[in-house]
Amino acid sequence: MCRYPFLEAAKEWMRKQDISPLDAFYEHDGMLEIIRGLFDEALSNVEVSTVLKHDNEEILFIYPWLKILLSFLDMPKVVYKMANLLSKHFGSKLDEEKYPHDLVNICHDQGLKVHLLDDGNTLQIRTVLLPFRMYFTDFLPVAVSFKSPAWKLVNRVIKNGYVYLKKHDLARILEERVKQEIIEVMDWEQNQELLDRIMADPLIKPFFKELKAKCKEKVKQFKQWDDNIPVNTAAFPPCINAILEKNMNGQNLAHSERLFLTYFMLTIGQSVDEVLELFKQQPDYNEKIARYQVEFAAGMHGKKTKYKPHNCAKLASLNMCMKDHPKFTNKECTNPRFEFKNPLTIYRRIVRYQEYTQRMEGGTGETGEGDGKKENAKD
Amino acid sequence: MSKLLKKLFYTYYKDIDAGKLLPRDFKRREIGVMLWDKRGMVRHKGFLEKSELSNFIITNAPRHFYHSASLYKSPWIDNMAHKGYYGCDLVFDIDCDHIDTPCKEKHDLWKCKQCGLEGNGLHPKVCPECNHAVFESKGWLCDTCLEKSKSETKKLVEDFLNYDFGIPLDQLHIIFSGHRGYHVHVLNDAFRQLSSESRRELCDFITGTGISLPQIGLNVGSKMINGFTLDDTGWRERIVKYLLHAVQDIKKGKNSLGFEKILVTCISHNAEVLMERIVNKKRNWTLEKVAMGNWTKIIHQLISEARCEIDVPVTIDTHRLIRAPHSLHGRTGFKVVPLAWDELDDFDPFSDPIVFKGKEVMFSTTQRVKEIRIGEEIYGPFEENTQVKIPLETAVFLACKGVGVLS
Ligand SMILES: [Zn+2]
Ligand SMILES: [Zn+2]
């Protein structure tokens, strides 16, 4: 339990300790050091932390504090970086868990209805063992949350209502949970009273100020990385959707299509790994080459330039503009009131518009009618 | 005209056992109807008493009668956000309207709303004349269409819902829609809490959307191809089964999956080898003289044959209304018939749902009428503005279809 601070059981234990957040600092010296180290790691894209010691109670105190600090810092990019670090970190630890039973217990703690099969019922596909299973209705939300071909139900091993999973799958599911949990701090309401107390504390106030300054500085550095808002697939422009569909169908992408897709995805905040995940669809996928190319595009090699996605004119010249394609076209792209020069602008505009309408309407749309038809349909 | 039809519908609703018209958990359902003399839908109705609902139906004798798939705290509130959503039954719709059957070329028409261009079959994506994409369709139906709907329904129930998802057949209620297809309701409350996104993911499985060959472990592209065996599950197993079927079919000199010529040659040249490997569960699918590109084509064709053509928006939209079982369909005069799984095979959609049987009556066409089978007989084709003497059930059908009037 004390290895995984995101567990309900861990949180419950913390509640029982009944230690106010500020007191925790004083009772556990070294905490500030670890937190400082974690921010450093997160901001430099580390994926497995070396400052966090596994099997150490300290993390139970640090984890809630990290979230509080992230919420006070109020810098989305920093939140995403930290979410990435912690999720990858715990993901790799989970992957190393020896006992399948422990993993199942962790899943249950997280409300995931995972069953461990006894040896006789385990499925095996070629050399891969699939000792766990979930009922498909429990798996569907998981598949949806990943938004990746590898997790689509259609590409999964399913038998008699159960989706069969390997150990690494469970680690990935939990990893994603950690990520989401940390991202959620952005929705928190600011606890002004606690902030005031921090700012009045002789030890923590300078620490917090220093942290804030460092984050600000770093964030400025990756300015061109853009807003790092969560990727909203529903807002993709037609040109991107067309490439994604081709990719989804396993069709070979042209070089320019790969480049454009890479630049676009990186700019809207996907990680190198997430972009690579897409290219795994490609029939000639080669992890080493693809990784180098994507990392290059991300400015991690060579002249360290980060590239911007092509603009609309360039796309049109490459026959990659899908504005007039009957299947992919959308209203924003063809709206005569706005002339877009770059697909990124369209993406951002749709994202903002969707957020706006969601806030205004609170969600549900009213549609159609039965025989399963829309109101004006003929049946 | 509609007065006469309304009268007929009234006689049906007046005599039917009121219990039959009640949807499951009717107090929690939104009820919607379309009337004979008003355009649009009367919806957001809710009834707490059995008798109120049946009185509402009898007095209105509606042209169409629907209920929500969802359950609400207050189904009568007309703002979706305030209805108090409890959950939604999992339902599927199969309608040959969405399926490209060869007979559509013969009996369907489309007309471009912009320039008036007309054509046969399903309308194109954009008008070849003016590039607009708004069409008016005039659909007809025939045995081929309804057979296709039935076979897709069987595929959905047997191959997907029962076999892959393990849902027992007695939890699957099949309903003839009264027109061109079937609905399948999953009678298991455990599915009611599925989100729209989860429902979409489920639909993607059924329609084979997003299958990634590398993800399911079929690596084509190199010179080797490693395939699946009958011991695999889900789509892997489905692909092998369809391949086996295709090989057997082509061995018999048939091509019921409609492969292009070159692919037929690929399969027929290797039929024996393929059969042996499938039967002996070998994963090596590499074949001499079959290019990987052709293998990929074969597999994609197998997938498109194995997928089930459900109407996806019906399943994912949790605020939709669906046709009430035992009600009458206002475009055919046919009954919406609930069917047990073992009744589906013998069900005749042009005969069994007939409600208004009777002596011959005079019927005047207002447009050209394509031929149609009602009961055991085929009627038509009839020219525009002619008087014909046909049995009541056929006249009701044609009047509901809007191609003429009972006189
Ligand atoms: Zn036109
Ligand atoms: Zn037909």
CSV table of N, CA and C in Angstrom, one decimal, chain B residues 123-257:
chain,number,residue,atom,x,y,z
B,123,HIS,N,-28.4,7.4,-52.7
B,123,HIS,CA,-27.9,8.6,-53.3
B,123,HIS,C,-26.4,8.7,-53.1
B,124,PRO,N,-25.7,9.4,-54.0
B,124,PRO,CA,-24.3,9.5,-53.9
B,124,PRO,C,-23.9,10.4,-52.8
B,125,LYS,N,-22.6,10.5,-52.4
B,125,LYS,CA,-22.2,11.4,-51.3
B,125,LYS,C,-22.5,12.8,-51.7
B,126,VAL,N,-22.1,13.2,-52.9
B,126,VAL,CA,-22.4,14.5,-53.4
B,126,VAL,C,-23.0,14.4,-54.7
B,127,CYS,N,-23.8,15.4,-55.1
B,127,CYS,CA,-24.5,15.4,-56.4
B,127,CYS,C,-23.4,15.5,-57.5
B,128,PRO,N,-23.4,14.6,-58.5
B,128,PRO,CA,-22.5,14.7,-59.5
B,128,PRO,C,-22.7,16.0,-60.4
B,129,GLU,N,-23.9,16.5,-60.3
B,129,GLU,CA,-24.2,17.6,-61.2
B,129,GLU,C,-23.8,19.0,-60.5
B,130,CYS,N,-24.2,19.1,-59.2
B,130,CYS,CA,-24.1,20.4,-58.6
B,130,CYS,C,-23.2,20.4,-57.3
B,131,ASN,N,-22.7,19.2,-57.0
B,131,ASN,CA,-21.9,19.1,-55.8
B,131,ASN,C,-22.5,19.3,-54.4
B,132,HIS,N,-23.8,19.5,-54.4
B,132,HIS,CA,-24.5,19.6,-53.1
B,132,HIS,C,-24.7,18.3,-52.5
B,133,ALA,N,-25.0,18.2,-51.2
B,133,ALA,CA,-25.1,16.9,-50.6
B,133,ALA,C,-26.5,16.7,-49.9
B,134,VAL,N,-27.5,17.4,-50.3
B,134,VAL,CA,-28.8,17.2,-49.7
B,134,VAL,C,-29.8,16.5,-50.7
B,135,PHE,N,-30.3,15.4,-50.3
B,135,PHE,CA,-31.1,14.6,-51.2
B,135,PHE,C,-32.4,14.2,-50.6
B,136,GLU,N,-33.3,14.0,-51.5
B,136,GLU,CA,-34.6,13.4,-51.1
B,136,GLU,C,-34.6,12.0,-51.6
B,137,SER,N,-34.9,11.1,-50.7
B,137,SER,CA,-34.9,9.7,-51.2
B,137,SER,C,-36.3,9.1,-51.2
B,138,LYS,N,-36.6,8.3,-52.2
B,138,LYS,CA,-37.9,7.6,-52.2
B,138,LYS,C,-37.5,6.1,-52.2
B,139,GLY,N,-37.7,5.6,-51.0
B,139,GLY,CA,-37.3,4.2,-50.8
B,139,GLY,C,-38.5,3.3,-51.0
B,140,TRP,N,-38.2,2.1,-51.5
B,140,TRP,CA,-39.3,1.1,-51.6
B,140,TRP,C,-38.7,-0.1,-50.9
B,141,LEU,N,-39.4,-1.2,-50.8
B,141,LEU,CA,-38.8,-2.4,-50.1
B,141,LEU,C,-39.2,-3.6,-50.8
B,142,CYS,N,-38.5,-4.7,-50.6
B,142,CYS,CA,-38.7,-5.9,-51.3
B,142,CYS,C,-38.2,-7.1,-50.4
B,143,ASP,N,-38.4,-8.3,-50.9
B,143,ASP,CA,-38.0,-9.5,-50.1
B,143,ASP,C,-36.5,-9.5,-49.9
B,144,THR,N,-35.7,-9.1,-50.9
B,144,THR,CA,-34.3,-9.0,-50.7
B,144,THR,C,-33.9,-8.1,-49.6
B,145,CYS,N,-34.5,-6.9,-49.5
B,145,CYS,CA,-34.2,-6.0,-48.5
B,145,CYS,C,-34.4,-6.6,-47.1
B,146,LEU,N,-35.6,-7.1,-46.9
B,146,LEU,CA,-36.0,-7.6,-45.6
B,146,LEU,C,-35.3,-8.9,-45.2
B,147,GLU,N,-34.9,-9.7,-46.3
B,147,GLU,CA,-34.0,-10.8,-46.0
B,147,GLU,C,-32.7,-10.4,-45.4
B,148,LYS,N,-32.1,-9.3,-46.0
B,148,LYS,CA,-30.9,-8.8,-45.6
B,148,LYS,C,-31.0,-8.3,-44.1
B,149,SER,N,-32.1,-7.6,-43.8
B,149,SER,CA,-32.3,-7.1,-42.5
B,149,SER,C,-32.3,-8.3,-41.5
B,150,LYS,N,-33.0,-9.3,-41.9
B,150,LYS,CA,-33.1,-10.5,-41.1
B,150,LYS,C,-31.8,-11.2,-40.9
B,151,SER,N,-31.0,-11.3,-41.9
B,151,SER,CA,-29.8,-12.0,-41.7
B,151,SER,C,-28.8,-11.2,-40.9
B,152,GLU,N,-28.8,-9.9,-41.1
B,152,GLU,CA,-28.0,-9.0,-40.2
B,152,GLU,C,-28.4,-9.1,-38.8
B,153,THR,N,-29.7,-9.2,-38.5
B,153,THR,CA,-30.2,-9.3,-37.2
B,153,THR,C,-29.8,-10.7,-36.6
B,154,LYS,N,-29.8,-11.7,-37.4
B,154,LYS,CA,-29.4,-13.0,-36.8
B,154,LYS,C,-27.9,-12.9,-36.5
B,155,LYS,N,-27.1,-12.3,-37.4
B,155,LYS,CA,-25.7,-12.1,-37.1
B,155,LYS,C,-25.5,-11.4,-35.8
B,156,LEU,N,-26.2,-10.3,-35.7
B,156,LEU,CA,-26.0,-9.5,-34.5
B,156,LEU,C,-26.3,-10.3,-33.2
B,157,VAL,N,-27.4,-11.0,-33.2
B,157,VAL,CA,-27.9,-11.7,-32.0
B,157,VAL,C,-27.0,-12.9,-31.8
B,158,GLU,N,-26.8,-13.7,-32.8
B,158,GLU,CA,-26.1,-15.0,-32.6
B,158,GLU,C,-24.6,-14.8,-32.5
B,159,ASP,N,-24.0,-14.1,-33.5
B,159,ASP,CA,-22.5,-14.1,-33.6
B,159,ASP,C,-21.9,-13.0,-32.6
B,160,PHE,N,-22.6,-11.9,-32.4
B,160,PHE,CA,-22.0,-10.9,-31.6
B,160,PHE,C,-22.5,-10.9,-30.2
B,161,LEU,N,-23.8,-10.6,-30.0
B,161,LEU,CA,-24.4,-10.5,-28.6
B,161,LEU,C,-24.3,-11.7,-27.8
B,162,ASN,N,-24.6,-12.9,-28.5
B,162,ASN,CA,-24.6,-14.1,-27.8
B,162,ASN,C,-23.2,-14.7,-27.7
B,163,TYR,N,-22.6,-14.9,-28.9
B,163,TYR,CA,-21.3,-15.6,-28.9
B,163,TYR,C,-20.2,-14.8,-28.3
B,164,ASP,N,-20.0,-13.6,-28.8
B,164,ASP,CA,-18.8,-12.8,-28.3
B,164,ASP,C,-19.1,-12.2,-26.9
B,165,PHE,N,-20.3,-11.7,-26.7
B,165,PHE,CA,-20.6,-11.0,-25.4
B,165,PHE,C,-21.2,-11.9,-24.4
B,166,GLY,N,-21.6,-13.1,-24.8
B,166,GLY,CA,-22.1,-14.0,-23.8
B,166,GLY,C,-23.5,-13.6,-23.2
B,167,ILE,N,-24.2,-12.8,-23.9
B,167,ILE,CA,-25.6,-12.4,-23.4
B,167,ILE,C,-26.5,-13.6,-23.8
B,168,PRO,N,-27.2,-14.1,-22.8
B,168,PRO,CA,-28.1,-15.3,-23.1
B,168,PRO,C,-29.2,-14.8,-24.1
B,169,LEU,N,-29.6,-15.8,-25.0
B,169,LEU,CA,-30.6,-15.5,-26.0
B,169,LEU,C,-31.9,-15.0,-25.4
B,170,ASP,N,-32.3,-15.5,-24.2
B,170,ASP,CA,-33.6,-15.1,-23.6
B,170,ASP,C,-33.5,-13.7,-23.1
B,171,GLN,N,-32.4,-13.1,-23.1
B,171,GLN,CA,-32.3,-11.7,-22.7
B,171,GLN,C,-32.3,-10.7,-23.9
B,172,LEU,N,-32.4,-11.3,-25.1
B,172,LEU,CA,-32.4,-10.5,-26.3
B,172,LEU,C,-33.8,-10.5,-26.9
B,173,HIS,N,-34.5,-9.4,-26.9
B,173,HIS,CA,-35.8,-9.4,-27.5
B,173,HIS,C,-35.7,-8.8,-28.9
B,174,ILE,N,-36.2,-9.5,-29.8
B,174,ILE,CA,-36.1,-9.1,-31.2
B,174,ILE,C,-37.5,-8.5,-31.6
B,175,ILE,N,-37.5,-7.4,-32.3
B,175,ILE,CA,-38.8,-6.8,-32.6
B,175,ILE,C,-38.7,-6.4,-34.1
B,176,PHE,N,-39.7,-6.9,-34.8
B,176,PHE,CA,-39.8,-6.4,-36.2
B,176,PHE,C,-40.4,-5.0,-36.2
B,177,SER,N,-39.7,-4.1,-36.9
B,177,SER,CA,-40.0,-2.7,-36.7
B,177,SER,C,-41.3,-2.3,-37.4
B,178,GLY,N,-41.9,-3.2,-38.2
B,178,GLY,CA,-43.1,-2.8,-38.9
B,178,GLY,C,-42.9,-2.3,-40.3
B,179,HIS,N,-41.6,-2.1,-40.6
B,179,HIS,CA,-41.3,-1.6,-41.9
B,179,HIS,C,-40.1,-2.3,-42.6
B,180,ARG,N,-38.9,-1.8,-42.4
B,180,ARG,CA,-37.7,-2.3,-43.1
B,180,ARG,C,-36.7,-3.0,-42.3
B,181,GLY,N,-37.0,-3.3,-41.0
B,181,GLY,CA,-35.9,-3.9,-40.2
B,181,GLY,C,-36.4,-4.4,-38.9
B,182,TYR,N,-35.4,-4.6,-38.0
B,182,TYR,CA,-35.6,-5.2,-36.7
B,182,TYR,C,-34.9,-4.4,-35.6
B,183,HIS,N,-35.4,-4.4,-34.5
B,183,HIS,CA,-34.7,-3.9,-33.3
B,183,HIS,C,-34.4,-5.0,-32.4
B,184,VAL,N,-33.3,-4.9,-31.7
B,184,VAL,CA,-32.9,-5.8,-30.7
B,184,VAL,C,-32.8,-5.1,-29.3
B,185,HIS,N,-33.6,-5.5,-28.3
B,185,HIS,CA,-33.5,-4.9,-27.0
B,185,HIS,C,-32.8,-5.9,-26.1
B,186,VAL,N,-31.8,-5.4,-25.4
B,186,VAL,CA,-31.1,-6.3,-24.4
B,186,VAL,C,-31.8,-6.1,-23.1
B,187,LEU,N,-32.5,-7.1,-22.6
B,187,LEU,CA,-33.2,-7.0,-21.4
B,187,LEU,C,-32.4,-7.4,-20.2
B,188,ASN,N,-31.4,-6.5,-19.9
B,188,ASN,CA,-30.6,-6.8,-18.7
B,188,ASN,C,-30.2,-5.4,-18.2
B,189,ASP,N,-30.7,-5.2,-17.0
B,189,ASP,CA,-30.5,-3.9,-16.4
B,189,ASP,C,-29.0,-3.5,-16.2
B,190,ALA,N,-28.1,-4.5,-16.2
B,190,ALA,CA,-26.7,-4.2,-16.0
B,190,ALA,C,-26.2,-3.3,-17.1
B,191,PHE,N,-26.8,-3.3,-18.3
B,191,PHE,CA,-26.3,-2.5,-19.4
B,191,PHE,C,-26.8,-1.1,-19.4
B,192,ARG,N,-27.8,-0.8,-18.5
B,192,ARG,CA,-28.4,0.5,-18.6
B,192,ARG,C,-27.5,1.6,-18.2
B,193,GLN,N,-26.4,1.4,-17.5
B,193,GLN,CA,-25.5,2.5,-17.0
B,193,GLN,C,-24.4,2.8,-18.0
B,194,LEU,N,-24.4,2.1,-19.1
B,194,LEU,CA,-23.3,2.3,-20.1
B,194,LEU,C,-23.4,3.7,-20.7
B,195,SER,N,-22.3,4.4,-20.7
B,195,SER,CA,-22.3,5.8,-21.2
B,195,SER,C,-22.4,5.7,-22.8
B,196,SER,N,-22.7,6.9,-23.3
B,196,SER,CA,-22.8,7.0,-24.8
B,196,SER,C,-21.5,6.5,-25.4
B,197,GLU,N,-20.4,7.0,-24.8
B,197,GLU,CA,-19.0,6.6,-25.4
B,197,GLU,C,-18.8,5.1,-25.3
B,198,SER,N,-19.2,4.5,-24.2
B,198,SER,CA,-19.0,3.1,-24.2
B,198,SER,C,-19.9,2.3,-25.2
B,199,ARG,N,-21.1,2.9,-25.4
B,199,ARG,CA,-22.0,2.3,-26.4
B,199,ARG,C,-21.3,2.4,-27.8
B,200,ARG,N,-20.7,3.5,-28.0
B,200,ARG,CA,-20.1,3.7,-29.3
B,200,ARG,C,-18.9,2.7,-29.5
B,201,GLU,N,-18.2,2.5,-28.4
B,201,GLU,CA,-17.1,1.5,-28.5
B,201,GLU,C,-17.6,0.1,-28.8
B,202,LEU,N,-18.8,-0.2,-28.2
B,202,LEU,CA,-19.4,-1.5,-28.4
B,202,LEU,C,-19.9,-1.6,-29.8
B,203,CYS,N,-20.4,-0.5,-30.4
B,203,CYS,CA,-20.9,-0.5,-31.8
B,203,CYS,C,-19.7,-0.7,-32.7
B,204,ASP,N,-18.5,-0.1,-32.4
B,204,ASP,CA,-17.4,-0.2,-33.2
B,204,ASP,C,-17.0,-1.7,-33.3
B,205,PHE,N,-17.1,-2.4,-32.2
B,205,PHE,CA,-16.8,-3.8,-32.2
B,205,PHE,C,-17.7,-4.5,-33.2
B,206,ILE,N,-19.0,-4.2,-33.1
B,206,ILE,CA,-20.0,-4.9,-34.0
B,206,ILE,C,-19.9,-4.6,-35.4
B,207,THR,N,-19.5,-3.3,-35.7
B,207,THR,CA,-19.4,-2.9,-37.1
B,207,THR,C,-17.9,-3.1,-37.6
B,208,GLY,N,-17.1,-3.7,-36.8
B,208,GLY,CA,-15.7,-3.9,-37.2
B,208,GLY,C,-15.0,-2.6,-37.5
B,209,THR,N,-15.3,-1.5,-36.8
B,209,THR,CA,-14.7,-0.3,-37.0
B,209,THR,C,-13.4,-0.1,-36.2
B,210,GLY,N,-12.3,0.2,-36.9
B,210,GLY,CA,-11.0,0.4,-36.2
B,210,GLY,C,-10.3,-0.8,-35.9
B,211,ILE,N,-10.6,-1.9,-36.7
B,211,ILE,CA,-9.8,-3.1,-36.5
B,211,ILE,C,-8.4,-2.7,-37.1
B,212,SER,N,-7.4,-3.1,-36.3
B,212,SER,CA,-6.0,-2.8,-36.8
B,212,SER,C,-5.3,-4.1,-36.9
B,213,LEU,N,-5.0,-4.4,-38.2
B,213,LEU,CA,-4.4,-5.8,-38.4
B,213,LEU,C,-3.1,-6.0,-37.5
B,214,PRO,N,-2.2,-5.0,-37.5
B,214,PRO,CA,-1.0,-5.2,-36.6
B,214,PRO,C,-1.4,-5.4,-35.1
B,215,GLN,N,-2.4,-4.6,-34.7
B,215,GLN,CA,-2.8,-4.8,-33.3
B,215,GLN,C,-3.4,-6.1,-33.0
B,216,ILE,N,-4.1,-6.7,-33.9
B,216,ILE,CA,-4.7,-8.1,-33.6
B,216,ILE,C,-3.7,-9.1,-34.0
B,217,GLY,N,-2.5,-8.7,-34.3
B,217,GLY,CA,-1.4,-9.7,-34.5
B,217,GLY,C,-1.3,-10.3,-35.9
B,218,LEU,N,-1.8,-9.6,-36.9
B,218,LEU,CA,-1.6,-10.0,-38.2
B,218,LEU,C,-0.7,-9.1,-38.9
B,219,ASN,N,0.6,-9.5,-39.0
B,219,ASN,CA,1.5,-8.6,-39.6
B,219,ASN,C,1.8,-8.9,-41.1
B,220,VAL,N,1.1,-8.2,-41.9
B,220,VAL,CA,1.3,-8.3,-43.3
B,220,VAL,C,2.2,-7.1,-43.7
B,221,GLY,N,3.0,-7.3,-44.6
B,221,GLY,CA,3.9,-6.3,-45.0
B,221,GLY,C,5.3,-6.9,-45.3
B,222,SER,N,5.7,-7.8,-44.5
B,222,SER,CA,6.9,-8.6,-44.7
B,222,SER,C,6.5,-9.7,-45.7
B,223,LYS,N,7.4,-10.7,-45.9
B,223,LYS,CA,7.1,-11.7,-46.9
B,223,LYS,C,6.4,-12.9,-46.2
B,224,MET,N,6.2,-12.8,-44.9
B,224,MET,CA,5.6,-13.8,-44.1
B,224,MET,C,4.2,-13.3,-43.6
B,225,ILE,N,3.3,-14.2,-43.5
B,225,ILE,CA,2.1,-13.8,-42.9
B,225,ILE,C,1.7,-14.8,-41.8
B,226,ASN,N,1.5,-14.3,-40.6
B,226,ASN,CA,1.1,-15.1,-39.5
B,226,ASN,C,-0.4,-14.9,-39.2
B,227,GLY,N,-1.2,-15.9,-39.4
B,227,GLY,CA,-2.6,-15.7,-39.3
B,227,GLY,C,-3.2,-16.1,-38.0
B,228,PHE,N,-4.5,-16.4,-38.0
B,228,PHE,CA,-5.2,-16.8,-36.8
B,228,PHE,C,-5.6,-18.2,-36.9
B,229,THR,N,-6.1,-18.8,-35.7
B,229,THR,CA,-6.7,-20.1,-35.8
B,229,THR,C,-8.1,-20.1,-35.2
B,230,LEU,N,-8.8,-21.2,-35.4
B,230,LEU,CA,-10.1,-21.3,-34.9
B,230,LEU,C,-10.1,-21.3,-33.3
B,231,ASP,N,-9.0,-21.5,-32.7
B,231,ASP,CA,-8.9,-21.4,-31.3
B,231,ASP,C,-8.9,-19.9,-30.8
B,232,ASP,N,-8.6,-19.0,-31.7
B,232,ASP,CA,-8.6,-17.6,-31.3
B,232,ASP,C,-10.0,-17.2,-31.0
B,233,THR,N,-10.2,-15.9,-30.5
B,233,THR,CA,-11.5,-15.4,-30.1
B,233,THR,C,-11.8,-14.1,-30.8
B,234,GLY,N,-13.0,-13.6,-30.6
B,234,GLY,CA,-13.3,-12.3,-31.1
B,234,GLY,C,-13.1,-12.1,-32.6
B,235,TRP,N,-12.6,-11.0,-33.0
B,235,TRP,CA,-12.5,-10.8,-34.5
B,235,TRP,C,-11.4,-11.7,-35.1
B,236,ARG,N,-10.5,-12.1,-34.3
B,236,ARG,CA,-9.5,-13.1,-34.9
B,236,ARG,C,-10.2,-14.3,-35.4
B,237,GLU,N,-11.0,-14.9,-34.5
B,237,GLU,CA,-11.7,-16.1,-34.8
B,237,GLU,C,-12.7,-15.9,-36.0
B,238,ARG,N,-13.3,-14.7,-35.9
B,238,ARG,CA,-14.3,-14.4,-36.9
B,238,ARG,C,-13.7,-14.3,-38.3
B,239,ILE,N,-12.5,-13.8,-38.4
B,239,ILE,CA,-11.8,-13.7,-39.7
B,239,ILE,C,-11.5,-15.1,-40.2
B,240,VAL,N,-11.0,-16.0,-39.3
B,240,VAL,CA,-10.7,-17.3,-39.8
B,240,VAL,C,-12.0,-18.0,-40.3
B,241,LYS,N,-13.0,-17.9,-39.5
B,241,LYS,CA,-14.3,-18.5,-39.9
B,241,LYS,C,-14.8,-18.1,-41.3
B,242,TYR,N,-14.7,-16.8,-41.5
B,242,TYR,CA,-15.1,-16.3,-42.8
B,242,TYR,C,-14.2,-16.7,-43.9
B,243,LEU,N,-12.9,-16.8,-43.5
B,243,LEU,CA,-11.9,-17.3,-44.5
B,243,LEU,C,-12.3,-18.7,-44.9
B,244,LEU,N,-12.5,-19.6,-43.9
B,244,LEU,CA,-12.9,-21.0,-44.1
B,244,LEU,C,-14.1,-21.0,-45.0
B,245,HIS,N,-15.1,-20.2,-44.7
B,245,HIS,CA,-16.3,-20.2,-45.5
B,245,HIS,C,-16.0,-19.8,-46.9
B,246,ALA,N,-15.2,-18.8,-47.1
B,246,ALA,CA,-14.8,-18.3,-48.4
B,246,ALA,C,-14.1,-19.4,-49.2
B,247,VAL,N,-13.2,-20.1,-48.6
B,247,VAL,CA,-12.4,-21.1,-49.3
B,247,VAL,C,-13.4,-22.2,-49.7
B,248,GLN,N,-14.3,-22.7,-48.8
B,248,GLN,CA,-15.2,-23.7,-49.2
B,248,GLN,C,-16.1,-23.3,-50.3
B,249,ASP,N,-16.6,-22.1,-50.2
B,249,ASP,CA,-17.4,-21.5,-51.2
B,249,ASP,C,-16.8,-21.4,-52.6
B,250,ILE,N,-15.5,-21.0,-52.6
B,250,ILE,CA,-14.8,-20.8,-53.9
B,250,ILE,C,-14.5,-22.2,-54.5
B,251,LYS,N,-14.2,-23.1,-53.6
B,251,LYS,CA,-14.0,-24.5,-54.0
B,251,LYS,C,-15.2,-25.1,-54.8
B,252,LYS,N,-16.3,-24.7,-54.3
B,252,LYS,CA,-17.6,-25.1,-55.0
B,252,LYS,C,-17.8,-24.3,-56.3
B,253,GLY,N,-16.9,-23.4,-56.6
B,253,GLY,CA,-17.1,-22.6,-57.8
B,253,GLY,C,-18.0,-21.4,-57.6
B,254,LYS,N,-18.4,-21.1,-56.3
B,254,LYS,CA,-19.2,-20.0,-56.0
B,254,LYS,C,-18.3,-18.8,-55.5
B,255,ASN,N,-18.9,-17.6,-55.4
B,255,ASN,CA,-18.2,-16.5,-54.9
B,255,ASN,C,-19.2,-15.6,-54.2
B,256,SER,N,-19.8,-16.2,-53.1
B,256,SER,CA,-20.9,-15.5,-52.5
B,256,SER,C,-20.4,-14.3,-51.7
B,257,LEU,N,-19.1,-14.2,-51.4
B,257,LEU,CA,-18.6,-13.0,-50.7
B,257,LEU,C,-18.2,-11.9,-51.6
